[in-house]
Amino acid sequence: MACLFCFSGDKLSPEERKGKYGDAWGQYADNEQTFKVKLCGAPCAAPCCWMGSMLCYPCAQYKVRKMALNHAEPGSGWSNYTCCQGMFGGCCCIQPGNMGEKSCPQCCMCLEGCCCPGMAVSATQGMIQQQHNLGLDSDDVRLIRCNNCLQWLACIASCLNICIDFDGDDACVSIINLVADITFCCVSGCMTARVYHEINEREKEAPEQYRMER
């Protein structure tokens, strides 16, 4: 997590809001209200959820998505579930809403958590941001910039590994991929814990609204 502080926490620039994922995050960039805890404070706010999400990531995403769905519409169960909640569009034959979600939403969510881990946690967080008009805090912005940097670095290293042969090239690429994986594991755990904490806190503030059984 310390590597996040190497990046600026200033608001996203217009260039950083372009593209499929830029559009997904950029829509929240100007909202003033933010989550009750910052990204780096989530492990202390919900430690069990944070550790659980790293030990069994798909299970944690299943649990928190169900919470988010029933937070947005109490008592709805899985009836409003679609793949990644439709936030990232589709690709070829893979189109959210047309992948059997209505007939077997729980199985689809398990597959989403296993096959699209980054999109799964981002979609759940996006649901809560849309529900309460929450913006991006400085930790979120640093995360986006850190992720972009790591992805570019991994891409460049892989290309160089193909084009240039030198001693230790495979080890260098493996180290870069390991750093990217560890960063993803820690940050996604923080995102999951923060959403879990936000839902619980808001339901404590207005318990009557969420009294219906999930």
Short mmCIF file of C-alpha atoms in Angstrom, two decimals:
data_model
loop_
_atom_site.label_atom_id
_atom_site.label_comp_id
_atom_site.label_asym_id
_atom_site.label_seq_id
_atom_site.Cartn_x
_atom_site.Cartn_y
_atom_site.Cartn_z
CA MET A 1 0.00 0.00 0.00
CA ALA A 2 2.92 2.34 0.61
CA CYS A 3 3.53 2.61 -3.16
CA LEU A 4 0.20 4.45 -3.50
CA PHE A 5 1.68 7.49 -1.79
CA CYS A 6 4.18 7.92 -4.63
CA PHE A 7 1.29 9.18 -6.77
CA SER A 8 -0.63 12.43 -6.64
CA GLY A 9 -4.02 12.50 -4.87
CA ASP A 10 -5.26 15.45 -6.95
CA LYS A 11 -8.51 15.04 -8.91
CA LEU A 12 -8.44 13.00 -12.10
CA SER A 13 -7.54 14.98 -15.21
CA PRO A 14 -9.82 14.93 -18.30
CA GLU A 15 -7.36 12.56 -20.02
CA GLU A 16 -7.56 10.08 -17.13
CA ARG A 17 -11.36 10.01 -17.42
CA LYS A 18 -11.31 8.71 -20.99
CA GLY A 19 -11.83 5.10 -22.06
CA LYS A 20 -14.10 2.38 -20.72
CA TYR A 21 -12.61 2.31 -17.22
CA GLY A 22 -11.94 6.03 -17.13
CA ASP A 23 -15.63 6.61 -17.80
CA ALA A 24 -16.56 4.17 -15.03
CA TRP A 25 -14.51 6.06 -12.42
CA GLY A 26 -14.64 9.57 -13.86
CA GLN A 27 -18.37 9.95 -13.26
CA TYR A 28 -17.68 10.07 -9.51
CA ALA A 29 -14.66 12.38 -9.64
CA ASP A 30 -16.53 15.62 -8.95
CA ASN A 31 -18.79 14.37 -6.14
CA GLU A 32 -17.83 16.04 -2.87
CA GLN A 33 -19.15 13.43 -0.42
CA THR A 34 -16.89 10.38 0.07
CA PHE A 35 -16.89 7.07 1.92
CA LYS A 36 -16.87 7.22 5.72
CA VAL A 37 -13.36 5.73 5.76
CA LYS A 38 -10.51 6.18 3.31
CA LEU A 39 -9.15 3.25 1.38
CA CYS A 40 -6.09 2.86 3.59
CA GLY A 41 -8.24 3.02 6.72
CA ALA A 42 -10.50 0.15 5.67
CA PRO A 43 -8.39 -2.68 7.19
CA CYS A 44 -8.79 -1.09 10.64
CA ALA A 45 -12.50 -0.30 10.11
CA ALA A 46 -13.43 -3.83 8.98
CA PRO A 47 -10.43 -6.11 9.67
CA CYS A 48 -12.27 -9.42 9.38
CA CYS A 49 -13.71 -8.53 5.99
CA TRP A 50 -10.32 -7.29 4.79
CA MET A 51 -8.54 -10.50 5.79
CA GLY A 52 -11.40 -12.67 4.55
CA SER A 53 -11.36 -11.03 1.12
CA MET A 54 -7.69 -11.88 0.69
CA LEU A 55 -8.08 -15.45 1.97
CA CYS A 56 -11.13 -16.25 -0.17
CA TYR A 57 -11.68 -13.44 -2.66
CA PRO A 58 -14.68 -14.89 -4.62
CA CYS A 59 -16.57 -15.65 -1.39
CA ALA A 60 -16.02 -12.11 -0.12
CA GLN A 61 -17.25 -10.61 -3.40
CA TYR A 62 -20.33 -12.83 -3.33
CA LYS A 63 -21.18 -11.72 0.21
CA VAL A 64 -20.56 -8.01 -0.32
CA ARG A 65 -22.40 -7.87 -3.67
CA LYS A 66 -25.45 -9.45 -2.05
CA MET A 67 -25.24 -6.85 0.73
CA ALA A 68 -24.98 -4.04 -1.83
CA LEU A 69 -27.91 -5.30 -3.89
CA ASN A 70 -30.14 -5.50 -0.82
CA HIS A 71 -28.86 -2.19 0.47
CA ALA A 72 -29.92 -0.50 -2.78
CA GLU A 73 -33.30 -2.29 -2.73
CA PRO A 74 -34.06 -4.01 0.61
CA GLY A 75 -35.48 -7.49 0.27
CA SER A 76 -34.66 -7.81 -3.43
CA GLY A 77 -32.30 -10.75 -3.02
CA TRP A 78 -30.47 -11.38 -6.30
CA SER A 79 -33.24 -10.12 -8.58
CA ASN A 80 -31.29 -6.99 -9.62
CA TYR A 81 -28.00 -8.78 -10.28
CA THR A 82 -26.25 -8.52 -13.64
CA CYS A 83 -22.64 -9.27 -14.50
CA CYS A 84 -20.53 -6.45 -13.03
CA GLN A 85 -23.87 -4.61 -12.70
CA GLY A 86 -23.41 -3.57 -16.33
CA MET A 87 -20.81 -0.95 -15.38
CA PHE A 88 -18.09 -2.00 -17.80
CA GLY A 89 -20.08 -2.85 -20.90
CA GLY A 90 -19.53 -6.09 -22.77
CA CYS A 91 -17.33 -7.74 -25.36
CA CYS A 92 -18.55 -9.77 -28.36
CA CYS A 93 -20.89 -12.47 -27.03
CA ILE A 94 -20.24 -11.52 -23.40
CA GLN A 95 -22.95 -8.98 -22.63
CA PRO A 96 -24.18 -8.18 -19.10
CA GLY A 97 -27.84 -9.08 -18.71
CA ASN A 98 -27.70 -11.81 -21.39
CA MET A 99 -25.52 -14.35 -19.62
CA GLY A 100 -28.09 -16.31 -17.63
CA GLU A 101 -28.03 -13.98 -14.60
CA LYS A 102 -31.79 -14.14 -14.11
CA SER A 103 -31.95 -17.94 -14.05
CA CYS A 104 -28.88 -18.51 -11.88
CA PRO A 105 -27.52 -15.26 -10.41
CA GLN A 106 -25.55 -16.93 -7.62
CA CYS A 107 -23.52 -19.06 -10.06
CA CYS A 108 -22.91 -16.04 -12.29
CA MET A 109 -21.67 -14.04 -9.30
CA CYS A 110 -19.28 -16.84 -8.33
CA LEU A 111 -17.91 -16.89 -11.87
CA GLU A 112 -17.62 -13.10 -11.88
CA GLY A 113 -15.63 -13.15 -8.63
CA CYS A 114 -13.28 -15.84 -9.98
CA CYS A 115 -12.85 -14.68 -13.60
CA CYS A 116 -13.17 -10.87 -13.30
CA PRO A 117 -11.93 -10.07 -9.77
CA GLY A 118 -11.03 -6.43 -10.40
CA MET A 119 -14.30 -5.64 -12.15
CA ALA A 120 -16.28 -7.48 -9.45
CA VAL A 121 -15.02 -5.34 -6.57
CA SER A 122 -15.18 -2.15 -8.66
CA ALA A 123 -18.79 -2.85 -9.65
CA THR A 124 -19.85 -3.36 -6.03
CA GLN A 125 -18.13 -0.16 -4.98
CA GLY A 126 -19.71 1.66 -7.94
CA MET A 127 -23.16 0.54 -6.79
CA ILE A 128 -22.67 2.21 -3.41
CA GLN A 129 -21.19 5.32 -4.99
CA GLN A 130 -24.22 5.65 -7.27
CA GLN A 131 -26.63 4.99 -4.41
CA HIS A 132 -25.21 7.74 -2.19
CA ASN A 133 -23.50 10.04 -4.74
CA LEU A 134 -20.07 9.33 -3.28
CA GLY A 135 -16.97 10.72 -4.93
CA LEU A 136 -13.32 9.69 -5.10
CA ASP A 137 -11.02 10.53 -2.22
CA SER A 138 -7.27 11.00 -2.54
CA ASP A 139 -6.59 7.29 -1.91
CA ASP A 140 -8.92 6.30 -4.76
CA VAL A 141 -7.16 8.65 -7.16
CA ARG A 142 -3.75 7.34 -6.12
CA LEU A 143 -5.04 3.78 -6.66
CA ILE A 144 -6.14 4.55 -10.22
CA ARG A 145 -2.81 6.16 -11.06
CA CYS A 146 -0.79 3.40 -9.38
CA ASN A 147 -2.78 0.73 -11.24
CA ASN A 148 -2.28 2.50 -14.58
CA CYS A 149 1.45 2.73 -13.92
CA LEU A 150 1.76 -0.95 -12.98
CA GLN A 151 -0.20 -2.06 -16.03
CA TRP A 152 2.00 -0.02 -18.36
CA LEU A 153 5.14 -1.25 -16.62
CA ALA A 154 4.05 -4.90 -16.91
CA CYS A 155 3.16 -4.41 -20.59
CA ILE A 156 6.49 -2.76 -21.42
CA ALA A 157 8.44 -5.41 -19.48
CA SER A 158 6.64 -8.23 -21.31
CA CYS A 159 7.33 -6.63 -24.70
CA LEU A 160 10.99 -6.14 -23.86
CA ASN A 161 11.21 -9.72 -22.66
CA ILE A 162 10.06 -10.88 -26.10
CA CYS A 163 12.30 -8.54 -28.09
CA ILE A 164 15.46 -8.50 -25.97
CA ASP A 165 17.18 -11.53 -24.51
CA PHE A 166 19.45 -10.95 -21.50
CA ASP A 167 20.33 -12.75 -18.29
CA GLY A 168 17.62 -12.40 -15.68
CA ASP A 169 14.93 -11.05 -18.00
CA ASP A 170 12.39 -13.67 -16.93
CA ALA A 171 13.13 -12.94 -13.28
CA CYS A 172 12.58 -9.19 -13.81
CA VAL A 173 9.19 -9.77 -15.45
CA SER A 174 8.21 -12.20 -12.70
CA ILE A 175 9.10 -9.62 -10.01
CA ILE A 176 7.05 -6.92 -11.74
CA ASN A 177 4.07 -9.28 -12.03
CA LEU A 178 4.47 -10.27 -8.38
CA VAL A 179 4.43 -6.61 -7.28
CA ALA A 180 1.31 -6.02 -9.38
CA ASP A 181 -0.40 -9.09 -7.87
CA ILE A 182 0.43 -8.11 -4.29
CA THR A 183 -0.78 -4.54 -4.90
CA PHE A 184 -4.02 -5.83 -6.39
CA CYS A 185 -4.57 -8.22 -3.47
CA CYS A 186 -4.08 -5.53 -0.84
CA VAL A 187 -6.06 -2.80 -2.61
CA SER A 188 -8.99 -5.01 -3.59
CA GLY A 189 -9.18 -6.21 0.02
CA CYS A 190 -9.32 -2.57 1.15
CA MET A 191 -12.05 -1.77 -1.38
CA THR A 192 -14.11 -4.75 -0.26
CA ALA A 193 -13.73 -3.88 3.43
CA ARG A 194 -14.61 -0.25 2.81
CA VAL A 195 -17.84 -1.11 0.98
CA TYR A 196 -18.74 -3.58 3.75
CA HIS A 197 -18.11 -0.93 6.39
CA GLU A 198 -20.06 1.75 4.48
CA ILE A 199 -23.13 -0.46 4.10
CA ASN A 200 -23.13 -1.43 7.77
CA GLU A 201 -22.71 2.15 8.96
CA ARG A 202 -25.47 3.53 6.75
CA GLU A 203 -27.86 0.77 7.78
CA LYS A 204 -27.15 1.54 11.43
CA GLU A 205 -28.06 5.17 10.77
CA ALA A 206 -31.40 4.24 9.16
CA PRO A 207 -32.29 0.74 10.48
CA GLU A 208 -36.02 0.95 9.65
CA GLN A 209 -35.30 1.30 5.96
CA TYR A 210 -33.29 -1.92 5.87
CA ARG A 211 -35.29 -4.05 8.30
CA MET A 212 -36.60 -6.36 5.55
CA GLU A 213 -34.84 -9.72 5.41
CA ARG A 214 -32.15 -9.92 2.76
#
